[in-house]
Coordinates of N, CA and C in Angstrom, one line a residue:
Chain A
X1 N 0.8 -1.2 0.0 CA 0.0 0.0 0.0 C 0.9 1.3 0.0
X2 N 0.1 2.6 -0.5 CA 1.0 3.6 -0.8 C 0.2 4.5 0.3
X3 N 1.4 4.9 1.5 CA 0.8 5.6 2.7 C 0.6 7.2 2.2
X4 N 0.0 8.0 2.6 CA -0.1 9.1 2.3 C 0.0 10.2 3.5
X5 N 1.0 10.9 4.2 CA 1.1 11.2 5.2 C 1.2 12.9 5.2
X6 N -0.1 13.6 5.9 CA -0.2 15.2 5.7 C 0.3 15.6 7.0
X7 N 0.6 17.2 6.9 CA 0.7 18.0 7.9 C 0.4 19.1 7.4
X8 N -0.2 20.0 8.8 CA -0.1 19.4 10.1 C -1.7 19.0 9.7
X9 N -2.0 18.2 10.7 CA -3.3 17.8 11.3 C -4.8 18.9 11.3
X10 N -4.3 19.9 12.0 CA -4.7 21.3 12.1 C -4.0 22.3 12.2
X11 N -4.9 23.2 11.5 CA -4.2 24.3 11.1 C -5.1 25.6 11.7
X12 N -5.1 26.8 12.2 CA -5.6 27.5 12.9 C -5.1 29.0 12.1
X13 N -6.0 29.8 11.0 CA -5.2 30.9 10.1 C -6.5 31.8 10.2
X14 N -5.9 33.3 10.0 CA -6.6 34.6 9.6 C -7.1 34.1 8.0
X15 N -8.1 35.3 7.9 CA -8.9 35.6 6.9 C -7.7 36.3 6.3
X16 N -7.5 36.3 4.7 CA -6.3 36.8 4.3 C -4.7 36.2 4.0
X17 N -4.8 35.2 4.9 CA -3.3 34.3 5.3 C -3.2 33.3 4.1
X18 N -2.0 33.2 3.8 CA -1.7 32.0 2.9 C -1.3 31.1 3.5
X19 N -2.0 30.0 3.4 CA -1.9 28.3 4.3 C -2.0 27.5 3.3
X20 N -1.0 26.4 3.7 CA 0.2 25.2 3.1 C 0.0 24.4 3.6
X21 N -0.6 23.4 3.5 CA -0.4 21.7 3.9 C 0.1 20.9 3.0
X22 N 0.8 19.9 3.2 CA 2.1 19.0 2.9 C 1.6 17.8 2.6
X23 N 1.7 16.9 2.0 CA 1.6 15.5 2.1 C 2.8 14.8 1.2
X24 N 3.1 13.6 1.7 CA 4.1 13.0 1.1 C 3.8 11.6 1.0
X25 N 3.8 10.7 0.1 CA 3.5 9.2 -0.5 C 4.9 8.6 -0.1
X26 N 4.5 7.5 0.9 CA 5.3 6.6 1.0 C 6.6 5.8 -0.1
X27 N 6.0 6.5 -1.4 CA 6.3 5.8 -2.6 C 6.4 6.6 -3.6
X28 N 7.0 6.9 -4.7 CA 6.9 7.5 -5.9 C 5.5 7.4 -6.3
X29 N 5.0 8.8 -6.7 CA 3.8 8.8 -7.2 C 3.6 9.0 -8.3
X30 N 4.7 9.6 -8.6 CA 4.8 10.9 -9.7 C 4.1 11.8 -9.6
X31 N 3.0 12.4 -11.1 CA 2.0 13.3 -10.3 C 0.7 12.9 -10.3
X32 N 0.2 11.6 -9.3 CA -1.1 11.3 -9.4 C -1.7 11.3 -7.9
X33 N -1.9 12.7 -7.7 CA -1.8 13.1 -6.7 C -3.4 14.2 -6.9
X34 N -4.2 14.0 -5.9 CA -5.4 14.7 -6.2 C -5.5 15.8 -4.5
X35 N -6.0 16.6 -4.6 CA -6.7 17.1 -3.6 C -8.3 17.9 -3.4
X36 N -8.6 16.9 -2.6 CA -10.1 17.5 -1.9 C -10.6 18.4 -0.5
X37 N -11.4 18.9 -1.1 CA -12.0 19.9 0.3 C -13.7 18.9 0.9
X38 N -13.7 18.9 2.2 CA -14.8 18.4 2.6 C -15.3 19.4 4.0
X39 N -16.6 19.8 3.8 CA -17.4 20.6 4.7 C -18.1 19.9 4.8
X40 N -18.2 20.0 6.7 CA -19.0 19.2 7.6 C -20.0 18.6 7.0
X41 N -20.5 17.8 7.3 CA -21.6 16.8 6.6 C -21.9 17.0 4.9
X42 N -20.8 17.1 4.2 CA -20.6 17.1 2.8 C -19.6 16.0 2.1
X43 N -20.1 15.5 0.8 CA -19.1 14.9 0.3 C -17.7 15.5 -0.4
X44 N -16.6 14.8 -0.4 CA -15.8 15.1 -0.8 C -15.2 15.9 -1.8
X45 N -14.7 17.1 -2.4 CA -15.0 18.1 -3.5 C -13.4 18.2 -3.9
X46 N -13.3 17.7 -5.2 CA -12.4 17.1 -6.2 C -11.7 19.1 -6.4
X47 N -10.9 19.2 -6.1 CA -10.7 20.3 -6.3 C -8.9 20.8 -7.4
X48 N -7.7 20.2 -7.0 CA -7.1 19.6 -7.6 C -7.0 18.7 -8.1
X49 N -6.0 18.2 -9.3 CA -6.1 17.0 -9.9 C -4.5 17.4 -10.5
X50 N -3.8 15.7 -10.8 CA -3.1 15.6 -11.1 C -1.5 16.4 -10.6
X51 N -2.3 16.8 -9.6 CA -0.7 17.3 -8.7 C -1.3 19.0 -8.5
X52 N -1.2 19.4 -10.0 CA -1.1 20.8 -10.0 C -2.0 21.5 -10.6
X53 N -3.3 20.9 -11.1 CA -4.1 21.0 -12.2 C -5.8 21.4 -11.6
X54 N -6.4 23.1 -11.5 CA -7.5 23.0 -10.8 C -8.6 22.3 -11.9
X55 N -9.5 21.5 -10.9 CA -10.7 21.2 -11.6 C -11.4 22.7 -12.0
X56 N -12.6 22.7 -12.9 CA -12.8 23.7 -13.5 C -13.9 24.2 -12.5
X57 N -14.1 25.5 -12.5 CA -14.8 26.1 -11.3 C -14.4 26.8 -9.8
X58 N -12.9 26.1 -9.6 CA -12.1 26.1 -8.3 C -11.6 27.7 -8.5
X59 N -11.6 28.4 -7.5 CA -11.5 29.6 -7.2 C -10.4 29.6 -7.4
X60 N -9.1 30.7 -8.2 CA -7.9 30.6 -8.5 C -7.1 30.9 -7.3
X61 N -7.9 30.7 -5.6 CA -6.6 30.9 -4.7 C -6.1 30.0 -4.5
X62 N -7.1 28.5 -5.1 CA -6.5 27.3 -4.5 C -5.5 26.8 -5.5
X63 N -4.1 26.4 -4.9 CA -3.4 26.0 -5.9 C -2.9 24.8 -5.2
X64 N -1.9 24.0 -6.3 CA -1.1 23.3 -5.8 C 0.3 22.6 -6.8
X65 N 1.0 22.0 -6.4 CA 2.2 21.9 -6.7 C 3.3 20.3 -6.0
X66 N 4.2 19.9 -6.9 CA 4.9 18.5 -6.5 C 4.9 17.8 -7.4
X67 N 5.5 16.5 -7.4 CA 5.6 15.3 -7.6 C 6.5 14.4 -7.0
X68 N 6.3 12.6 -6.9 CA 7.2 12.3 -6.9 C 6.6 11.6 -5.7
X69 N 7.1 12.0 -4.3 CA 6.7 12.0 -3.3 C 6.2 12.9 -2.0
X70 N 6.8 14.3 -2.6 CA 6.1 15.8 -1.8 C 5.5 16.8 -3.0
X71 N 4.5 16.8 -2.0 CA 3.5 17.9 -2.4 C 3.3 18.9 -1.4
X72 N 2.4 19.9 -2.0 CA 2.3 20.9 -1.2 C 1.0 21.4 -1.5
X73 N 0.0 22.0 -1.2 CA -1.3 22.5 -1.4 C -1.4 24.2 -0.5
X74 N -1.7 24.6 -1.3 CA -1.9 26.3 -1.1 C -2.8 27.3 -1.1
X75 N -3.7 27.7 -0.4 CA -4.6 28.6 -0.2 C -4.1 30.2 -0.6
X76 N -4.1 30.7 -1.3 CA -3.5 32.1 -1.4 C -5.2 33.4 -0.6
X77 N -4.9 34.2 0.1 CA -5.7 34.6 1.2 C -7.1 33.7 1.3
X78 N -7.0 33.1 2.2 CA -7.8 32.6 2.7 C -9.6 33.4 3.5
X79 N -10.4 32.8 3.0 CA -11.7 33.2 3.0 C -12.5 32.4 3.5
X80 N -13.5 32.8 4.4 CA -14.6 32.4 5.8 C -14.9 31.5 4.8
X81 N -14.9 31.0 3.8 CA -15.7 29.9 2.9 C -14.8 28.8 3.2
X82 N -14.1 28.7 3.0 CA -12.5 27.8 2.7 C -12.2 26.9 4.2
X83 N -13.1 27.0 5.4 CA -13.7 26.3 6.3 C -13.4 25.3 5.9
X84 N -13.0 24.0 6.3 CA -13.0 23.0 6.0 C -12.0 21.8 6.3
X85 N -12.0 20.2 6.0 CA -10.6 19.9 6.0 C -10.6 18.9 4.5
X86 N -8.9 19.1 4.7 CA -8.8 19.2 3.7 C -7.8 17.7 3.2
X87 N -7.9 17.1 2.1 CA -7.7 15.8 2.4 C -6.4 15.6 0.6
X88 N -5.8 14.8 0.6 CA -4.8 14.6 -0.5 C -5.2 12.9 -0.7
X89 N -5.1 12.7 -1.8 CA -5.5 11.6 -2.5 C -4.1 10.6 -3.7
X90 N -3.8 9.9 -3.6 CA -2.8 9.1 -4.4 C -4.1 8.6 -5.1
X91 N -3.5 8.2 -6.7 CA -4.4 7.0 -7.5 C -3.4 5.8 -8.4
X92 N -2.2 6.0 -8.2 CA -1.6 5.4 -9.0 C -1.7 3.5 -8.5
X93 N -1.4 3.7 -7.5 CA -1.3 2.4 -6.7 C -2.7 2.2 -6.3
X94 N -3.6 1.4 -6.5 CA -5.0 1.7 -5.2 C -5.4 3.4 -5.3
X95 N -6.0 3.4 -4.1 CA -6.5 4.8 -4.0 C -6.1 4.6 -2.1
X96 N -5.4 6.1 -2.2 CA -5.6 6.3 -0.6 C -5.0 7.8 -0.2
X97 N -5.9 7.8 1.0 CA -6.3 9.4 1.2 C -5.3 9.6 2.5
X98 N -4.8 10.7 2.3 CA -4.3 11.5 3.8 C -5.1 11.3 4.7
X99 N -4.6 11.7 6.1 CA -5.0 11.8 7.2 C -6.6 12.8 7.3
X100 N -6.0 14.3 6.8 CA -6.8 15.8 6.8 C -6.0 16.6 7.3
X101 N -6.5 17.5 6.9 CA -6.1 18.7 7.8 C -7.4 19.7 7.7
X102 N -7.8 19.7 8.9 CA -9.0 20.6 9.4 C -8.1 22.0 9.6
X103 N -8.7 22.4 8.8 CA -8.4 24.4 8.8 C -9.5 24.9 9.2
X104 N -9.3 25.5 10.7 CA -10.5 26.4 11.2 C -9.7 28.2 11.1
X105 N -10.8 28.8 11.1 CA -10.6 30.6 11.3 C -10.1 30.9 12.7
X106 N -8.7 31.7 12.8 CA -8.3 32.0 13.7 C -9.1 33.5 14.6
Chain B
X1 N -24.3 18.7 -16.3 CA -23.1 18.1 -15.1 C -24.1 16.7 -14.5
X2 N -23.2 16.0 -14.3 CA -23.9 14.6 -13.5 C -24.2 14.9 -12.7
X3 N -25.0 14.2 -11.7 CA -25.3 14.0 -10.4 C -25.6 12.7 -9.9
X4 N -25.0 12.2 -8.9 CA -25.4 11.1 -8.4 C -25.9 11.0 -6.7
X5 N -27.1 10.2 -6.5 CA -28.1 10.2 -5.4 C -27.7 8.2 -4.8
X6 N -27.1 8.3 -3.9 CA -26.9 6.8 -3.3 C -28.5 6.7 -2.5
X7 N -29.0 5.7 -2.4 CA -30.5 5.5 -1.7 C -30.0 4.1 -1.2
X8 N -31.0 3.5 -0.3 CA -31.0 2.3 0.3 C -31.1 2.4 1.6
X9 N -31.5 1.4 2.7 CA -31.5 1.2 4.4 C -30.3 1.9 4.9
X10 N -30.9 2.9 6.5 CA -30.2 3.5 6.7 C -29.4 2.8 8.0
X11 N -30.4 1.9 8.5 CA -29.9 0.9 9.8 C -29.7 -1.2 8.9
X12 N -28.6 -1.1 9.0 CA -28.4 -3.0 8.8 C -28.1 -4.0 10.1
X13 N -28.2 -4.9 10.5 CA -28.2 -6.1 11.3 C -26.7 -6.3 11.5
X14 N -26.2 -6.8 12.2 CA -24.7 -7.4 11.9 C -24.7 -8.5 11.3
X15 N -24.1 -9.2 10.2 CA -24.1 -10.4 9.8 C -25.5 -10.3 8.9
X16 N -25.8 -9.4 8.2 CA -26.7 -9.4 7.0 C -26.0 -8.6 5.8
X17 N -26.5 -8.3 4.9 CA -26.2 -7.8 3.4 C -26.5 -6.0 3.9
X18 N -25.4 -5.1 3.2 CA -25.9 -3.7 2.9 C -25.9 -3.4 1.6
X19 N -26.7 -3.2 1.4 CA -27.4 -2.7 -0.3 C -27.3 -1.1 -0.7
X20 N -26.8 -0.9 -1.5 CA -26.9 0.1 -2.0 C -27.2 0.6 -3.2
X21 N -28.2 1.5 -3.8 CA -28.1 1.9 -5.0 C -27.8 3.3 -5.4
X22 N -26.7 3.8 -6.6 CA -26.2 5.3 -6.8 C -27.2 5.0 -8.0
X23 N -28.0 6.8 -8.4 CA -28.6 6.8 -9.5 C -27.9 8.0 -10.0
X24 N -27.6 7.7 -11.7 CA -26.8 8.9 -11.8 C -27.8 9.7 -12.7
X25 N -27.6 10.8 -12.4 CA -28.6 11.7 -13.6 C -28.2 12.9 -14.2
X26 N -28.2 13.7 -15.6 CA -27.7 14.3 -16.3 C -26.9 13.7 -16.7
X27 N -26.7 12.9 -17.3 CA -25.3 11.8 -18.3 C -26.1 10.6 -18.0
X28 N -25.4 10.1 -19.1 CA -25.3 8.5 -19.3 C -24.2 7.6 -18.5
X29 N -24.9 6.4 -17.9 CA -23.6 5.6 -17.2 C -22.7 5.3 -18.4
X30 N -23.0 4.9 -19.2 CA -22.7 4.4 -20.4 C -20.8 4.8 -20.7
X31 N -19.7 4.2 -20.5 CA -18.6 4.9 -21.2 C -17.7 5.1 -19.7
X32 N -18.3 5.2 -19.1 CA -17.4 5.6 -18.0 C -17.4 4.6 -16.6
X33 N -16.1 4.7 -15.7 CA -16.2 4.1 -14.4 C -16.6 4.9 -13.5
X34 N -17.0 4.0 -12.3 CA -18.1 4.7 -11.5 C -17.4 3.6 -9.6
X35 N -17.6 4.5 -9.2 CA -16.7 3.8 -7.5 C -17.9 4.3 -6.1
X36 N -17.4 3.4 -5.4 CA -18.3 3.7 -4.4 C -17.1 3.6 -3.2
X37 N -17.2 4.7 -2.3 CA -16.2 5.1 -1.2 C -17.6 4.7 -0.1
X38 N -16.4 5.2 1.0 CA -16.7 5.0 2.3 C -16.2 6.1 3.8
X39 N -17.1 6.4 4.4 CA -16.0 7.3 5.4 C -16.8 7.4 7.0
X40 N -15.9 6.4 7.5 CA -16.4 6.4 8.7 C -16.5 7.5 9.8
X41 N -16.9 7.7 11.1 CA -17.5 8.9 11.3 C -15.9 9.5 12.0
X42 N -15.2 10.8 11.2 CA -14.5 11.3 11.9 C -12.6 10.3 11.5
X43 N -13.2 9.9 10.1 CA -11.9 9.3 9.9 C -11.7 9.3 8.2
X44 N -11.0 9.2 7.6 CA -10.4 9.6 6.3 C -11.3 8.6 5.2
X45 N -11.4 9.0 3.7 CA -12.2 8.4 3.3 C -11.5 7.2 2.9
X46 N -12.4 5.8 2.3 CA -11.8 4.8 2.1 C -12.8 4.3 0.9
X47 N -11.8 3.6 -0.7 CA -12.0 3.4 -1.5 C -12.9 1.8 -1.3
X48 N -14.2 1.5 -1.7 CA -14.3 -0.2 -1.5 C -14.4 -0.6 -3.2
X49 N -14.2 0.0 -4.4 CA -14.2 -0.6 -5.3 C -14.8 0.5 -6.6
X50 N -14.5 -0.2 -8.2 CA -15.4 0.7 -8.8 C -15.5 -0.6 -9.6
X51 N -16.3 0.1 -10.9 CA -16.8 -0.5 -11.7 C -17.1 -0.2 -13.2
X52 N -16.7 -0.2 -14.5 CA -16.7 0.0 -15.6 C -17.9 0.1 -15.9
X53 N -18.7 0.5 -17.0 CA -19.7 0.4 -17.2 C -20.7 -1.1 -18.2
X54 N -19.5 -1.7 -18.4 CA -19.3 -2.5 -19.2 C -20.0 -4.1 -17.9
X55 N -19.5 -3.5 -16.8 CA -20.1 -4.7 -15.4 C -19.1 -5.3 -15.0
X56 N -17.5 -4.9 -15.6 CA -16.5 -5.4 -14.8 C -16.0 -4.6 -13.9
X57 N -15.7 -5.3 -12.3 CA -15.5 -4.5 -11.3 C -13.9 -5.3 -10.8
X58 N -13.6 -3.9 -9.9 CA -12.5 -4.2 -9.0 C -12.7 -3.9 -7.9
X59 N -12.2 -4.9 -6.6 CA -12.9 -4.6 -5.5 C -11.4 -4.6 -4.4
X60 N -11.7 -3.3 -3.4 CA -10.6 -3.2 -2.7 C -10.0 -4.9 -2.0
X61 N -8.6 -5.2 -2.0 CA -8.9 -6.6 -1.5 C -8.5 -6.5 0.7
X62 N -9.0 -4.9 1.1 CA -9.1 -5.1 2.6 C -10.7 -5.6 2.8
X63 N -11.7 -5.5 2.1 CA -12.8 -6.4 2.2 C -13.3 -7.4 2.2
X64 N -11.7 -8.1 2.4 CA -11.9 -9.4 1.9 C -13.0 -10.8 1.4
X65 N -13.2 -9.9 -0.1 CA -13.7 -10.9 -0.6 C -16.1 -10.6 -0.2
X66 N -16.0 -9.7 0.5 CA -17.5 -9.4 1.2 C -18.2 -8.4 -0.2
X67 N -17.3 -7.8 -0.8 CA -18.0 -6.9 -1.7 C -18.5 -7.8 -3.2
X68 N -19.9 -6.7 -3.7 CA -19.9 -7.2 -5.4 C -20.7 -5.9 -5.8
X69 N -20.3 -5.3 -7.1 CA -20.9 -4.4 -7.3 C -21.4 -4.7 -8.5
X70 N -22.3 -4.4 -9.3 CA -23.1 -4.0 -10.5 C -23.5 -3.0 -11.2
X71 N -23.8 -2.9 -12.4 CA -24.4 -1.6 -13.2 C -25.5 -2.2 -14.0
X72 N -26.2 -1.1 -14.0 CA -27.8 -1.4 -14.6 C -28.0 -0.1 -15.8
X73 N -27.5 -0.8 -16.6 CA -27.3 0.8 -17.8 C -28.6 1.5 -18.3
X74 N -29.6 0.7 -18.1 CA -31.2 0.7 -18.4 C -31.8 1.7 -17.6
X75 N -31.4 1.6 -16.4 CA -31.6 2.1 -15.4 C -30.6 3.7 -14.6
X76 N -29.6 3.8 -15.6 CA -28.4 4.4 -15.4 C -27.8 4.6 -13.8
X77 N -28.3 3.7 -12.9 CA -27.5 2.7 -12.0 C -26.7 2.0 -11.8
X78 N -26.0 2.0 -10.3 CA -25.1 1.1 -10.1 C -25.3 1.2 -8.7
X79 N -24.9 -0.1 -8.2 CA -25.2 -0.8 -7.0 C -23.9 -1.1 -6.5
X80 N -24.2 -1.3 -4.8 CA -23.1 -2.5 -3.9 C -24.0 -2.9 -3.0
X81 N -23.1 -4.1 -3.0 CA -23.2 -5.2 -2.0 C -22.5 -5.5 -0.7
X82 N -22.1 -5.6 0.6 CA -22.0 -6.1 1.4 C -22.3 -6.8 2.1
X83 N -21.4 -8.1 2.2 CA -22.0 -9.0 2.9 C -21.4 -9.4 4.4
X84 N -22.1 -9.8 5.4 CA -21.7 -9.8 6.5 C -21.4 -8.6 7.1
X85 N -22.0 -7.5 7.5 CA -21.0 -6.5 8.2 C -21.0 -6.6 9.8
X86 N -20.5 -5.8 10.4 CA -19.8 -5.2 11.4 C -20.0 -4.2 11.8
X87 N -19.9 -3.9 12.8 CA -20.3 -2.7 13.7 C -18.9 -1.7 12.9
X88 N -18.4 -2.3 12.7 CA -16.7 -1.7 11.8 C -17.3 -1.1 10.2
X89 N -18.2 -1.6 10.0 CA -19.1 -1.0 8.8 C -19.8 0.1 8.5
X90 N -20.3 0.3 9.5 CA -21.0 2.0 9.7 C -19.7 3.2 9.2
X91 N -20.5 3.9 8.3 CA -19.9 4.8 7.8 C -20.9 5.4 6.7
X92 N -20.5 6.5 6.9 CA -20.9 6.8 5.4 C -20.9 6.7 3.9
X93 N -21.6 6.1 3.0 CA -21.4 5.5 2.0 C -21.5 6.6 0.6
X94 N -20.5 7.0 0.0 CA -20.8 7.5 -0.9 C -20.4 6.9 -2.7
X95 N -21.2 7.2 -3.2 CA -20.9 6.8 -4.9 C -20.0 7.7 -5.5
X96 N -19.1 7.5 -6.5 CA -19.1 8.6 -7.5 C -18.5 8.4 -8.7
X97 N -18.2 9.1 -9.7 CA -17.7 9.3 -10.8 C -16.1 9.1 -10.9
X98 N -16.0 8.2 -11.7 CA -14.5 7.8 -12.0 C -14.3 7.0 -11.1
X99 N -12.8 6.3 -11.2 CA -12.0 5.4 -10.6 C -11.6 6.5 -9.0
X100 N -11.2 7.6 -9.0 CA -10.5 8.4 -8.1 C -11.6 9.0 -7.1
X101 N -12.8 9.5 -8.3 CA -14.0 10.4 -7.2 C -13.9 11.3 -7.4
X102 N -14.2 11.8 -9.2 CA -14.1 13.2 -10.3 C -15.2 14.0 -9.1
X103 N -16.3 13.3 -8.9 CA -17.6 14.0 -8.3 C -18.4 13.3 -7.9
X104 N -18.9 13.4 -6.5 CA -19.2 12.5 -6.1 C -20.8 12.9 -5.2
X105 N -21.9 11.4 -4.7 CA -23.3 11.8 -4.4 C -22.9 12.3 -3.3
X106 N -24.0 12.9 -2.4 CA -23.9 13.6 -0.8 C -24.1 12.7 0.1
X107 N -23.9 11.4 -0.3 CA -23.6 10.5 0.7 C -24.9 9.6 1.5
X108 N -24.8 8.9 2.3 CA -25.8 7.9 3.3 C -25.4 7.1 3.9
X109 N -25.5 7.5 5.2 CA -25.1 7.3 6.3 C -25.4 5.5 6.7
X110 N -24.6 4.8 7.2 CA -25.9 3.2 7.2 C -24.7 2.8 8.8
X111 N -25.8 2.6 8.7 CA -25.5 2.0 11.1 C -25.8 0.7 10.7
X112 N -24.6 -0.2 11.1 CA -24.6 -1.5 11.8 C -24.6 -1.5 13.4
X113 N -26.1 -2.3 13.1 CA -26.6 -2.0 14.6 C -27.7 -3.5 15.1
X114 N -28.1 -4.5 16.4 CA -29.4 -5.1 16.2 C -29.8 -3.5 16.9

């Protein structure tokens, strides 16, 4: 299995703030590397793809960036909407998901 | 844009079948894979399998062997199966689009419980 291991856990940021969560694959991934946003009792929302690639509709603050085995996920100012945690995805091997990282407003 | 709606029993038995049906609507099943996740309460999601539209499936092998899924192109449905569950079962069940989970339904919740 290909582990998928984020930080931090939680994250605690101003309205405005640029926030970075990390994940790294046990394994070479290359870039098959996804990331989702999930709000409270919601399903999971496909927001990057392929490492660095937003799905269509995604607000241009969310970015991201990596391959290989580190990645990085980027909020550029962060907005009362953007509540959430937030989860990283491998598909090459199986499928499997990071831990989260729950981002609340500081 | 697709949409998919998972329906079925919201409470199961231990050691009975959980049933599930995703209905997908605006598109055709037709052409594409289609997966059904899982996310227990307060913990990261987890893949149990997808399925081609063609009715060949792949099924996670930590289920050992409990899952079978189906497509009903007629119907532009697709289903799962569980058999035997566990109190380890409860979670929230969701369907979705693609192998990865392009987009996915809003989920249903199913308690293994007597």
């Amino acid at each position: 299995d290909t582990q998928m291991t984020q930080s931090p856990s939680s994250l605690s940021a101003s309205v405005g703030d640029r926030v970075t969560i990390t994940c790294q694959a046990s394994q070479d991934i290359s870039i098959y590397l996804n990331w989702y946003q999930q709000k409270p009792g919601k399903a999971p929302k496909l927001l990057i793809y392929d490492a660095s690639n937003s799905e269509a509709g995604v607000p241009s603050r969310f970015s991201g960036s990596g391959s290989g085995t580190d990645f990085t996920f980027t909020i550029n100012s962060l907005q009362p909407e953007d509540i959430a945690t937030y989860y990283c995805q491998q598909y090459i091997n199986d499928v499997t998901f990071g831990q989260g990282t729950k981002l609340e407003i500081k | 844009q697709v949409q998919l709606q998972e329906s079925g029993p919201g409470l199961v038995k231990p050691s009975e079948t959980l049933s599930l049906t995703c209905t997908v609507s605006g598109g055709s099943i037709s052409g594409s894979f289609w997966s059904w996740f899982r996310q227990p309460p307060g913990k990261r999601p987890e893949r149990l399998g997808y399925i081609y539209y063609t009715g060949s499936a792949t099924y996670s092998p930590s289920l050992g062997g409990r899952v079978t899924m189906s497509v009903d192109t007629s119907s532009n449905q697709f289903s799962l199966k569980l058999r035997s569950v566990t109190a380890a079962d409860t979670a929230v069940y969701y369907c979705a689009r693609d192998t990865f989970g392009k987009s996915w339904g809003q989920g249903t919740l199913v308690t293994v419980s007597s």
